[in-house]
Structure formats: C-alpha cells, structure tokens
CSV table of C-alpha atoms and ligand atoms in Angstrom, one decimal:
chain,number,residue,atom,x,y,z
A,1,MET,CA,228.7,57.1,79.3
A,2,ALA,CA,230.4,60.4,79.8
A,3,THR,CA,228.5,63.3,78.1
A,4,ALA,CA,230.3,65.1,75.3
A,5,THR,CA,230.7,68.3,77.2
A,6,GLU,CA,232.9,66.8,79.9
A,7,THR,CA,235.8,66.6,77.5
A,8,PRO,CA,237.4,69.7,76.2
A,9,VAL,CA,237.3,70.4,72.5
A,10,PRO,CA,240.8,70.3,71.3
A,11,PRO,CA,242.6,73.3,69.9
A,12,GLU,CA,241.9,74.2,66.3
A,13,ALA,CA,238.7,72.2,66.4
A,14,GLY,CA,236.8,75.2,65.1
A,15,THR,CA,239.0,75.5,62.0
A,16,LEU,CA,238.9,71.8,61.4
A,17,GLY,CA,235.1,71.8,61.7
A,18,ASP,CA,234.9,74.5,59.1
A,19,LEU,CA,236.9,72.3,56.7
A,20,ILE,CA,235.0,69.1,57.5
A,21,VAL,CA,231.4,70.3,57.2
A,22,PRO,CA,231.3,71.3,53.5
A,23,ARG,CA,232.9,68.0,52.6
A,24,PHE,CA,230.5,66.0,54.8
A,25,LEU,CA,227.5,67.8,53.3
A,26,ARG,CA,228.8,67.0,49.8
A,27,TYR,CA,229.4,63.3,50.5
A,28,VAL,CA,226.0,62.6,52.3
A,29,ARG,CA,224.1,63.9,49.3
A,30,ILE,CA,225.5,61.1,47.1
A,31,TRP,CA,223.3,58.0,47.3
A,32,THR,CA,225.5,55.1,48.3
A,33,THR,CA,223.1,52.7,50.0
A,34,SER,CA,224.6,49.2,49.6
A,35,ASP,CA,222.6,46.0,49.0
A,36,ARG,CA,223.6,42.8,50.9
A,37,ARG,CA,221.5,40.7,48.5
A,38,VAL,CA,223.7,41.6,45.6
A,39,ASN,CA,226.9,39.5,45.2
A,40,ASP,CA,228.9,41.9,43.0
A,41,THR,CA,231.3,44.4,44.6
A,42,PRO,CA,230.3,47.2,44.7
A,43,SER,CA,226.7,46.1,45.2
A,44,THR,CA,225.3,49.4,44.0
A,45,PRO,CA,226.4,51.9,41.3
A,46,GLY,CA,226.1,55.0,43.6
A,47,GLN,CA,229.2,53.9,45.4
A,48,TRP,CA,231.2,54.5,42.2
A,49,GLU,CA,230.0,58.1,42.1
A,50,LEU,CA,231.3,58.9,45.6
A,51,ALA,CA,234.5,57.0,44.9
A,52,LYS,CA,235.1,59.1,41.7
A,53,VAL,CA,234.4,62.3,43.6
A,54,LEU,CA,237.0,61.3,46.2
A,55,VAL,CA,239.6,60.3,43.7
A,56,GLN,CA,239.3,63.7,42.1
A,57,GLU,CA,239.4,65.5,45.4
A,58,LEU,CA,242.5,63.5,46.4
A,59,ARG,CA,244.2,64.5,43.1
A,60,ASP,CA,243.1,68.1,43.7
A,61,LEU,CA,245.1,67.9,47.0
A,62,GLY,CA,248.2,67.3,44.9
A,63,LEU,CA,248.4,63.6,45.5
A,64,SER,CA,249.7,61.6,42.5
A,65,ASP,CA,249.5,58.1,43.9
A,66,VAL,CA,245.7,57.6,43.9
A,67,GLU,CA,243.9,54.6,42.4
A,68,LEU,CA,240.4,53.3,42.1
A,69,SER,CA,240.4,49.5,41.9
A,70,GLU,CA,238.1,47.4,39.7
A,71,HIS,CA,235.9,46.7,42.8
A,72,CYS,CA,235.6,50.3,43.8
A,73,TYR,CA,238.3,50.5,46.5
A,74,VAL,CA,240.0,53.9,46.6
A,75,ILE,CA,243.6,53.8,47.7
A,76,ALA,CA,245.7,56.9,48.1
A,77,ARG,CA,249.3,57.0,49.3
A,78,ILE,CA,250.7,60.2,50.8
A,79,PRO,CA,254.5,60.1,50.6
A,80,ALA,CA,256.6,60.7,53.7
A,81,THR,CA,258.0,64.1,54.4
A,82,ALA,CA,261.7,64.3,53.4
A,83,GLY,CA,263.9,62.1,55.5
A,84,ARG,CA,261.0,60.0,57.0
A,85,GLU,CA,260.7,57.6,54.1
A,86,SER,CA,261.8,54.6,56.1
A,87,VAL,CA,259.1,54.9,58.7
A,88,PRO,CA,256.5,52.1,58.4
A,89,ALA,CA,253.3,53.2,56.6
A,90,VAL,CA,250.2,53.8,58.6
A,91,GLY,CA,246.8,53.4,57.1
A,92,PHE,CA,243.3,54.9,57.6
A,93,MET,CA,240.1,53.5,56.4
A,94,ALA,CA,236.4,54.5,56.1
A,95,HIS,CA,233.5,53.1,54.0
A,96,LEU,CA,231.7,54.5,51.1
A,97,ASP,CA,228.3,52.9,51.5
A,98,THR,CA,225.5,53.5,53.9
A,99,ALA,CA,223.2,50.9,55.5
A,100,SER,CA,220.1,49.7,53.7
A,101,ASP,CA,217.9,49.6,56.9
A,102,VAL,CA,216.6,53.0,56.0
A,103,SER,CA,216.5,55.0,52.7
A,104,GLY,CA,219.7,56.8,51.9
A,105,LYS,CA,218.4,58.4,48.7
A,106,ASP,CA,218.1,62.2,48.4
A,107,VAL,CA,219.6,62.9,51.8
A,108,LYS,CA,218.8,66.5,52.8
A,109,PRO,CA,221.2,67.3,55.6
A,110,VAL,CA,220.1,70.0,58.0
A,111,VAL,CA,222.9,72.0,59.8
A,112,GLU,CA,221.8,73.3,63.3
A,113,LYS,CA,224.3,76.0,64.0
A,114,ASN,CA,224.5,76.9,67.6
A,115,TYR,CA,221.8,74.4,68.5
A,116,SER,CA,219.1,75.9,70.7
A,117,GLY,CA,218.5,72.8,72.8
A,118,ALA,CA,214.9,72.5,71.8
A,119,ARG,CA,213.1,69.5,70.4
A,120,ILE,CA,213.9,69.1,66.6
A,121,ASP,CA,210.8,68.1,64.6
A,122,LEU,CA,211.5,65.9,61.6
A,123,ALA,CA,209.3,64.6,58.7
A,124,GLY,CA,206.8,61.8,59.4
A,125,GLY,CA,206.2,62.9,63.0
A,126,LEU,CA,209.7,61.9,64.1
A,127,CYS,CA,211.7,64.1,66.4
A,128,LEU,CA,215.1,64.4,68.0
A,129,ASP,CA,214.3,64.9,71.6
A,130,PRO,CA,216.9,66.3,74.1
A,131,GLU,CA,214.7,65.0,76.9
A,132,THR,CA,215.4,61.4,75.9
A,133,GLU,CA,218.9,61.9,74.4
A,134,PRO,CA,221.3,63.4,77.0
A,135,ASP,CA,224.1,63.6,74.3
A,136,LEU,CA,221.8,65.8,72.2
A,137,ALA,CA,220.9,68.0,75.2
A,138,ALA,CA,224.7,68.4,75.8
A,139,HIS,CA,225.1,69.9,72.4
A,140,ARG,CA,223.1,73.0,73.2
A,141,GLY,CA,225.1,75.9,71.8
A,142,ARG,CA,227.1,73.7,69.5
A,143,ASP,CA,226.8,72.7,65.8
A,144,LEU,CA,225.2,69.5,64.7
A,145,ILE,CA,223.9,68.0,61.5
A,146,HIS,CA,220.8,65.7,61.1
A,147,SER,CA,218.7,64.5,58.2
A,148,ASP,CA,215.2,65.9,57.5
A,149,GLY,CA,213.7,62.6,58.8
A,150,THR,CA,212.9,61.1,55.4
A,151,THR,CA,216.2,59.3,55.2
A,152,LEU,CA,219.2,58.4,57.3
A,153,LEU,CA,222.0,61.0,57.4
A,154,GLY,CA,224.9,58.8,56.4
A,155,ALA,CA,227.4,60.0,59.0
A,156,ASP,CA,228.1,56.3,59.1
A,157,ASP,CA,230.5,56.5,57.5
A,158,LYS,CA,230.7,59.7,55.5
A,159,ALA,CA,231.8,61.4,58.8
A,160,GLY,CA,234.8,59.1,58.7
A,161,ILE,CA,235.5,60.0,55.0
A,162,ALA,CA,235.2,63.7,55.7
A,163,ILE,CA,237.5,63.5,58.7
A,164,LEU,CA,240.2,61.7,56.8
A,165,MET,CA,240.0,64.0,53.7
A,166,THR,CA,240.3,66.9,56.1
A,167,MET,CA,243.3,65.4,57.8
A,168,LEU,CA,245.0,65.2,54.3
A,169,GLU,CA,244.0,68.8,53.6
A,170,TYR,CA,245.5,69.8,57.0
A,171,LEU,CA,248.8,67.9,56.3
A,172,ASP,CA,248.9,69.5,52.9
A,173,ARG,CA,248.5,73.0,54.5
A,174,HIS,CA,251.1,72.2,57.1
A,175,PRO,CA,254.2,70.8,55.3
A,176,GLU,CA,256.2,71.5,58.5
A,177,ILE,CA,254.5,68.5,60.2
A,178,PRO,CA,256.8,65.5,59.7
A,179,HIS,CA,255.1,62.2,58.9
A,180,GLY,CA,255.9,58.8,57.4
A,181,PRO,CA,254.0,57.3,54.5
A,182,VAL,CA,250.3,57.5,55.0
A,183,GLU,CA,247.7,55.3,53.2
A,184,ILE,CA,244.1,56.1,52.8
A,185,ILE,CA,241.6,53.3,51.9
A,186,PHE,CA,237.9,53.9,51.2
A,187,THR,CA,236.0,50.7,50.9
A,188,PRO,CA,232.7,49.7,49.3
A,189,ASP,CA,229.9,47.5,50.8
A,190,GLU,CA,231.0,47.5,54.5
A,191,GLU,CA,227.3,47.6,55.5
A,192,ALA,CA,226.6,44.7,53.2
A,193,GLY,CA,228.8,42.6,55.4
A,194,LYS,CA,231.0,41.1,52.7
A,195,GLY,CA,234.2,41.5,54.7
A,196,LEU,CA,236.5,43.3,52.2
A,197,ALA,CA,235.6,41.0,49.3
A,198,GLY,CA,237.7,42.3,46.4
A,199,ILE,CA,240.2,44.3,48.4
A,200,PRO,CA,243.5,44.5,46.5
A,201,LEU,CA,245.4,43.4,49.6
A,202,GLU,CA,248.7,43.1,47.7
A,203,LYS,CA,248.6,46.9,47.2
A,204,ILE,CA,248.2,47.8,50.8
A,205,ARG,CA,251.5,48.8,52.4
A,206,ALA,CA,250.3,49.9,55.8
A,207,SER,CA,251.6,47.8,58.7
A,208,ALA,CA,248.8,49.0,60.9
A,209,CYS,CA,245.5,50.7,60.1
A,210,TYR,CA,242.8,52.6,61.8
A,211,THR,CA,239.1,52.8,60.8
A,212,LEU,CA,237.1,56.0,61.4
A,213,ASP,CA,233.8,54.3,61.8
A,214,GLY,CA,232.8,54.7,65.5
A,215,GLY,CA,230.2,56.7,67.5
A,216,PRO,CA,230.4,59.4,70.2
A,217,LEU,CA,233.5,61.4,71.3
A,218,GLY,CA,236.3,59.4,72.8
A,219,GLU,CA,235.2,55.9,71.7
A,220,LEU,CA,238.0,53.7,70.9
A,221,GLU,CA,237.4,50.1,69.8
A,222,GLY,CA,239.9,47.2,69.7
A,223,GLU,CA,237.5,44.3,70.0
A,224,CYS,CA,234.3,43.4,68.2
A,225,PHE,CA,231.9,40.5,67.9
A,226,ASN,CA,232.6,37.2,66.3
A,227,ALA,CA,229.9,37.2,63.6
A,228,TYR,CA,228.3,34.3,61.7
A,229,LYS,CA,225.4,34.2,59.4
A,230,ALA,CA,223.1,31.1,59.2
A,231,ASP,CA,221.1,30.3,56.2
A,232,VAL,CA,218.4,28.0,57.5
A,233,GLU,CA,216.7,26.0,54.7
A,234,PHE,CA,213.3,24.4,55.2
A,235,SER,CA,212.2,21.7,52.8
A,236,GLY,CA,208.5,20.8,53.3
A,237,LYS,CA,206.1,18.4,51.6
A,238,ALA,CA,203.5,20.3,49.5
A,239,ILE,CA,200.1,19.0,48.5
A,240,HIS,CA,196.6,20.5,47.8
A,241,VAL,CA,195.6,22.0,51.1
A,242,GLY,CA,192.1,20.5,50.8
A,243,THR,CA,193.6,17.0,51.1
A,244,ALA,CA,196.6,17.8,53.2
A,245,ARG,CA,195.7,16.1,56.4
A,246,GLY,CA,198.6,13.9,57.6
A,247,ILE,CA,200.7,14.7,54.5
A,248,LEU,CA,201.5,18.4,54.3
A,249,ALA,CA,204.8,19.6,55.9
A,250,ASN,CA,204.3,23.4,55.5
A,251,ALA,CA,207.8,25.0,55.0
A,252,VAL,CA,206.4,28.5,55.8
A,253,ALA,CA,205.1,27.2,59.2
A,254,MET,CA,208.4,25.4,59.8
A,255,ALA,CA,210.4,28.6,59.2
A,256,ALA,CA,208.1,30.6,61.4
A,257,SER,CA,208.3,28.0,64.2
A,258,TYR,CA,212.0,28.0,64.0
A,259,ALA,CA,212.2,31.8,64.2
A,260,CYS,CA,210.0,31.7,67.3
A,261,MET,CA,212.6,29.3,69.0
A,262,LEU,CA,215.3,32.0,68.9
A,263,PRO,CA,215.4,33.2,72.5
A,264,ARG,CA,213.9,36.7,72.8
A,265,SER,CA,216.2,37.3,75.8
A,266,GLU,CA,219.2,36.9,73.5
A,267,SER,CA,218.0,39.3,70.8
A,268,PRO,CA,219.7,42.6,69.8
A,269,GLU,CA,216.9,44.5,71.5
A,270,ALA,CA,217.4,42.7,74.8
A,271,THR,CA,221.2,42.8,75.0
A,272,ASP,CA,224.0,45.3,75.3
A,273,GLY,CA,227.7,45.4,76.4
A,274,TYR,CA,229.3,42.0,76.1
A,275,TYR,CA,226.1,40.0,75.6
A,276,GLY,CA,225.8,38.3,72.3
A,277,TYR,CA,222.6,37.6,70.4
A,278,TYR,CA,220.6,35.8,67.6
A,279,CYS,CA,218.8,38.0,65.1
A,280,PRO,CA,216.5,36.7,62.4
A,281,MET,CA,217.2,39.1,59.4
A,282,ASP,CA,215.1,37.7,56.5
A,283,ILE,CA,212.4,35.2,56.0
A,284,ARG,CA,210.8,34.0,52.8
A,285,GLY,CA,209.2,31.0,51.2
A,286,ASP,CA,206.2,28.9,50.2
A,287,LEU,CA,204.6,25.6,51.2
A,288,GLU,CA,207.5,23.6,49.8
A,289,ASN,CA,210.6,25.6,50.5
A,290,ALA,CA,211.4,28.4,52.9
A,291,ARG,CA,214.5,30.2,54.0
A,292,LEU,CA,215.4,32.1,57.2
A,293,GLU,CA,218.6,34.1,57.6
A,294,VAL,CA,219.9,34.5,61.1
A,295,PHE,CA,222.8,36.5,62.4
A,296,LEU,CA,224.8,35.2,65.3
A,297,ARG,CA,226.9,37.5,67.4
A,298,ASP,CA,229.2,36.7,70.4
A,299,PHE,CA,232.4,38.2,71.7
A,300,GLU,CA,233.7,34.8,72.9
A,301,PRO,CA,234.4,31.7,70.6
A,302,GLU,CA,232.8,29.5,73.3
A,303,GLY,CA,229.6,31.5,73.3
A,304,MET,CA,229.5,31.3,69.5
A,305,ARG,CA,229.9,27.5,69.6
A,306,ARG,CA,226.9,27.3,72.0
A,307,ARG,CA,224.8,29.4,69.6
A,308,MET,CA,225.8,27.3,66.6
A,309,GLU,CA,224.8,24.1,68.5
A,310,ALA,CA,221.5,25.7,69.5
A,311,LEU,CA,220.7,26.3,65.9
A,312,GLU,CA,221.1,22.6,65.1
A,313,HIS,CA,218.9,21.7,68.1
A,314,PHE,CA,216.2,24.0,66.9
A,315,ALA,CA,216.4,22.4,63.5
A,316,ARG,CA,215.9,18.9,64.9
A,317,ALA,CA,213.0,20.2,67.1
A,318,VAL,CA,211.3,21.7,64.0
A,319,GLU,CA,211.8,18.4,62.1
A,320,SER,CA,210.0,16.6,64.9
A,321,GLN,CA,207.2,19.0,64.9
A,322,PHE,CA,206.7,18.7,61.1
A,323,PRO,CA,207.0,15.1,60.0
A,324,GLY,CA,208.3,14.8,56.5
A,325,GLY,CA,210.0,18.2,56.6
A,326,THR,CA,213.7,18.7,56.8
A,327,VAL,CA,215.8,21.6,58.1
A,328,ARG,CA,219.4,22.4,57.1
A,329,VAL,CA,221.6,25.0,58.8
A,330,ASN,CA,224.4,26.5,56.6
A,331,LEU,CA,226.8,28.6,58.6
A,332,GLN,CA,229.1,31.2,57.2
A,333,VAL,CA,231.6,33.3,59.0
A,334,GLN,CA,231.2,37.1,58.5
A,335,TYR,CA,234.1,38.5,60.7
A,336,LEU,CA,235.9,37.6,63.9
A,337,ASN,CA,236.9,39.4,67.1
A,338,MET,CA,240.0,41.4,66.4
A,339,LYS,CA,241.1,41.5,70.1
A,340,GLU,CA,243.7,38.8,70.0
A,341,LYS,CA,245.5,40.0,66.9
A,342,ILE,CA,245.6,43.6,68.1
A,343,ARG,CA,247.0,42.4,71.4
A,344,GLN,CA,250.0,40.9,69.5
A,345,ARG,CA,250.9,44.4,68.3
A,346,PRO,CA,250.6,46.5,71.4
A,347,GLU,CA,252.1,49.6,69.9
A,348,VAL,CA,249.1,50.0,67.6
A,349,MET,CA,246.8,50.8,70.6
A,350,GLU,CA,249.6,52.6,72.6
A,351,LEU,CA,250.2,55.1,69.9
A,352,LEU,CA,246.5,55.6,69.5
A,353,ARG,CA,246.1,56.3,73.2
A,354,GLU,CA,248.9,58.8,73.0
A,355,ALA,CA,247.2,60.6,70.1
A,356,PHE,CA,244.0,60.9,72.2
A,357,VAL,CA,246.0,62.4,75.0
A,358,ARG,CA,247.6,64.9,72.8
A,359,ALA,CA,244.4,65.8,71.1
A,360,GLY,CA,242.8,66.4,74.5
A,361,VAL,CA,240.2,63.7,74.1
A,362,GLU,CA,239.5,61.2,76.9
A,363,ALA,CA,239.7,57.7,75.4
A,364,ARG,CA,236.9,55.3,76.3
A,365,LEU,CA,237.7,51.7,75.3
A,366,LYS,CA,234.5,50.0,74.3
A,367,PRO,CA,233.6,46.7,72.5
A,368,VAL,CA,232.1,47.2,69.0
A,369,ARG,CA,228.7,45.5,68.9
A,370,GLY,CA,229.2,44.9,65.2
A,371,GLY,CA,232.1,44.7,62.9
A,372,THR,CA,234.0,47.1,60.9
A,373,ASP,CA,236.2,46.6,57.9
A,374,GLY,CA,238.9,46.8,60.5
A,375,SER,CA,237.9,43.5,62.0
A,376,ARG,CA,238.4,41.8,58.6
A,377,LEU,CA,241.6,43.6,57.9
A,378,THR,CA,242.9,42.6,61.3
A,379,GLU,CA,242.2,39.0,60.4
A,380,LEU,CA,244.1,39.5,57.2
A,381,GLY,CA,247.1,40.5,59.2
A,382,ILE,CA,246.9,44.3,59.5
A,383,PRO,CA,245.8,45.3,63.0
A,384,THR,CA,243.0,47.9,62.7
A,385,PRO,CA,241.3,49.4,65.7
A,386,ASN,CA,238.3,51.8,65.3
A,387,ILE,CA,238.0,55.4,66.3
A,388,PHE,CA,234.9,57.6,67.0
A,389,THR,CA,233.5,60.0,64.4
A,390,GLY,CA,230.9,61.8,66.4
A,391,GLY,CA,227.7,60.3,65.0
A,392,ARG,CA,224.7,59.0,66.9
A,393,ASN,CA,221.6,56.8,66.1
A,394,TYR,CA,223.2,55.1,63.1
A,395,HIS,CA,221.1,53.3,60.5
A,396,SER,CA,218.1,55.4,61.4
A,397,ARG,CA,216.2,58.5,60.4
A,398,LEU,CA,217.2,60.0,63.7
A,399,GLU,CA,220.9,59.9,62.8
A,400,TRP,CA,222.9,63.0,63.7
A,401,VAL,CA,226.5,64.1,64.0
A,402,SER,CA,228.4,66.5,66.2
A,403,VAL,CA,230.6,69.0,64.3
A,404,ASP,CA,232.9,69.5,67.3
A,405,GLU,CA,233.3,65.7,67.6
A,406,MET,CA,234.1,65.2,64.0
A,407,ALA,CA,236.8,67.9,64.4
A,408,ALA,CA,238.1,66.2,67.6
A,409,ALA,CA,238.4,62.9,65.6
A,410,CYS,CA,240.3,64.8,62.9
A,411,ARG,CA,242.6,66.2,65.6
A,412,VAL,CA,243.2,62.6,66.9
A,413,VAL,CA,244.2,61.3,63.5
A,414,ILE,CA,246.5,64.2,62.9
A,415,GLU,CA,248.2,63.6,66.2
A,416,LEU,CA,248.3,59.9,65.4
A,417,VAL,CA,250.3,60.5,62.3
A,418,ARG,CA,252.6,62.6,64.4
A,419,VAL,CA,253.2,60.1,67.2
A,420,TRP,CA,253.5,57.3,64.7
A,421,VAL,CA,256.5,59.0,63.0
A,422,GLU,CA,258.0,60.1,66.3
A,423,ARG,CA,258.0,56.6,67.8
A,424,ALA,CA,259.4,55.0,64.6
A,425,TRP,CA,262.0,57.8,64.2
A,426,ALA,CA,263.1,57.4,67.8
A,427,GLU,CA,263.6,53.7,67.3
A,428,GLN,CA,265.5,54.1,64.1
A,429,THR,CA,267.9,56.8,65.3
B,501,ZN,ZN1,230.0,52.1,59.6
C-alpha cells in the first residue's frame, strides 16, 4: 500500500480541510450507534438527531428540496446550474450510523494539529503507535483527528457526511462551477447490515451514485463481497442432568461444537485481499435450544456456494455427534458483489477515475472486504462505487482520520460533479 505522503495534496485542500473539520467534530459528537438486533429502521433514536441537524444545515445552505423520510433517510436535491437541467442527476451517499462493535457514545474527538510523529497515548492503556502504523508515521507534520480511546471516533462514516456537506458548501460558494442535478442521500443503519431497508427508492433520481465510505487516500472500490448471514438453530433434548445419560442432547454443546467446525484458516483474522471467510457473530442458548449467527463472505458466487454447502455438512456432523438433536441452517442474503452491474455502466468508473486525476489523487482500485449501502443500491439498479474518506482503524477505539485526506476526497467529489456535467454536456451538444 502506498503511503499517504506519496500523493500530492490537491490544491485548495487546506481551505476545504478548514471547512470539513468543524462539521466533522459536530457530527461525531452525536451518538448514532446502530443496533443490528432491532428490526425497526432506524434502529436507534440518535440517528434521528443527526438527520435533523443535517436537514437544518442543508436548508441553511439555501437548499429548498430537502426531505427526511419516515425511516430517517435524508434526501437533498441540488438543482442544476442554469442551462444544465437536462444532465442526468448524480448521487452521493454516506451513512448516519456508527458500528456497534465499540461504544460510540460521548465521543470526544481530539485534533492533533501538526502531528509531532510521537506515540499517542489514549485512555485504557491504548495507544496509536507510528512504529506499527506506517500511515500514522507518514502523517507527521499534518493534522489528524482521533478519539480519546474510550469510544470509536465515527469517521466511518461521519467523514463521508462532512465531505459531502462541504462539497455542497463549496458549490454554493462557487456558483460559477456548472453542474447538473446533484442528489445527496444520508442513510440510517448501514452498519446494522439491513441493506437499505426502507429507502424511498421511488424518490431517488440519480442514474448513478457514489458512496463516501472508504478508507485511506486514493482508495476506490467497485467490487465487494457477496454476503450472507446464517442463523443456525440447534434443537436439543433436555432432561434433568442427574439422569441425562443416553438421553440429553445439549443444545449449548451442539452450538459450540458447530462453531468449532468453522475453519479457523477461513476466518476474518486469517484472510485478506480476495479470500472470503466464515465468522461466528453471536451465540446464545440453553440445554434445549441454541442459536448461532454466522456471517459468510466471498467475492465469487462459486465460493459462496461452497461455504453454504459446508454449513449444511457441519449441521449433519453435529447431528450425528448429538443423537436426538437437530440442526437447521437458515440463510439470508445481506448484499451481493456490485462488480458485474458496475461493469455494465463503464462511464460510472471512467468519470470517477477522471475526477481522481483532476484532483491530483492517485486512484487505487481495491475490493471492499465488506459491503456498503452502495452494494445494495447497485443491486437495485443504480451503480454505486465507493470512494475513500481518509479514515483508519474503523470500528475500533484506535480509529483516526486524516484531515488532508478528507479534503482530498472532497476535492475528488467536486471534480466528479464537474466531469459528470462536462461529459453529459458534450454528448448532448
Ligand atoms: Zn461505513
């Protein structure tokens, strides 16, 4: 991976950074941790709070076409500049919630202006160590933001929101920049993995969209995992444990036995790049009934089929270990690889690459080892690649974000709006 310093910071990045940082600091202080065990959208009330703040800020930018849907989707439409009304609308998306892996309540962001390059000690004995993080070492002399160590930071995805809000502010301050219709969509519960449940799709006008939900400078993502969730149900046979010999089928032991069959060499911690995995996410139960939740991830449909079959084989193996017990595997798709659908609309990536060039950022195409709302929106027919935001160590207390790189991402999206209108305009005239 290229270090951040190898790519020049685009022009005006300083100014953009000054606009982005106060917004970012405001947004991360709002508690928007989502909860994947809750079925309602949004899953948590804090997401409403951020959504309402954003609606007000969008209106303060002079936008009249701003709505907050019944499921907490913020949709704002920025009209085209005069004469560009017939250009197809381009959309941008970021998510309101933060991951539940680590607390996101009472986030206290710390701004390191002109970072000294020294180890940064955080609460609870944690530290950000430039010795072990080359990207951090490369930020010596630059500005970065981290949490105090008691919570995550929430750059995933409030960096994306701050970048998009700043893009709008920039366009508002520069009415001389021609653009077509632009649509901004802020979504709830991305981290809860509900795949845009409740999105008012009929209201979306964008023919293509871009999510701002990536990592380090230059990352550009047009493919992601195929993702399934398996709820594995274990039905045992309960009886007083003093007289259980030959009768008890212990559902707790069945679930544990099943979890141990998931190959450790195909776990998230043992894989990277294009390797998929199995990941047990939750286990609970008693003697009679137990339940194990397993995430399956694979870039190729063939690999996913193999994993699904393996889960059935493990089920039969556990049944034979525990006479009288039964195991049922219930599979549910979470999102699918967006690669094929994005390939069908080549201009979506071409224009993005052109925007990177103009912004002076070297693009690095990379598979997303996860999904974004973009994967789901792509499935729904709107191709939606993902762009970096400058964050690191997501979903952890060690999360930090580079101010220069947020500014670079902002520069990319401003250029993208420009190339989008230029291309469409050239085709129409
Ligand atoms: Zn995210």
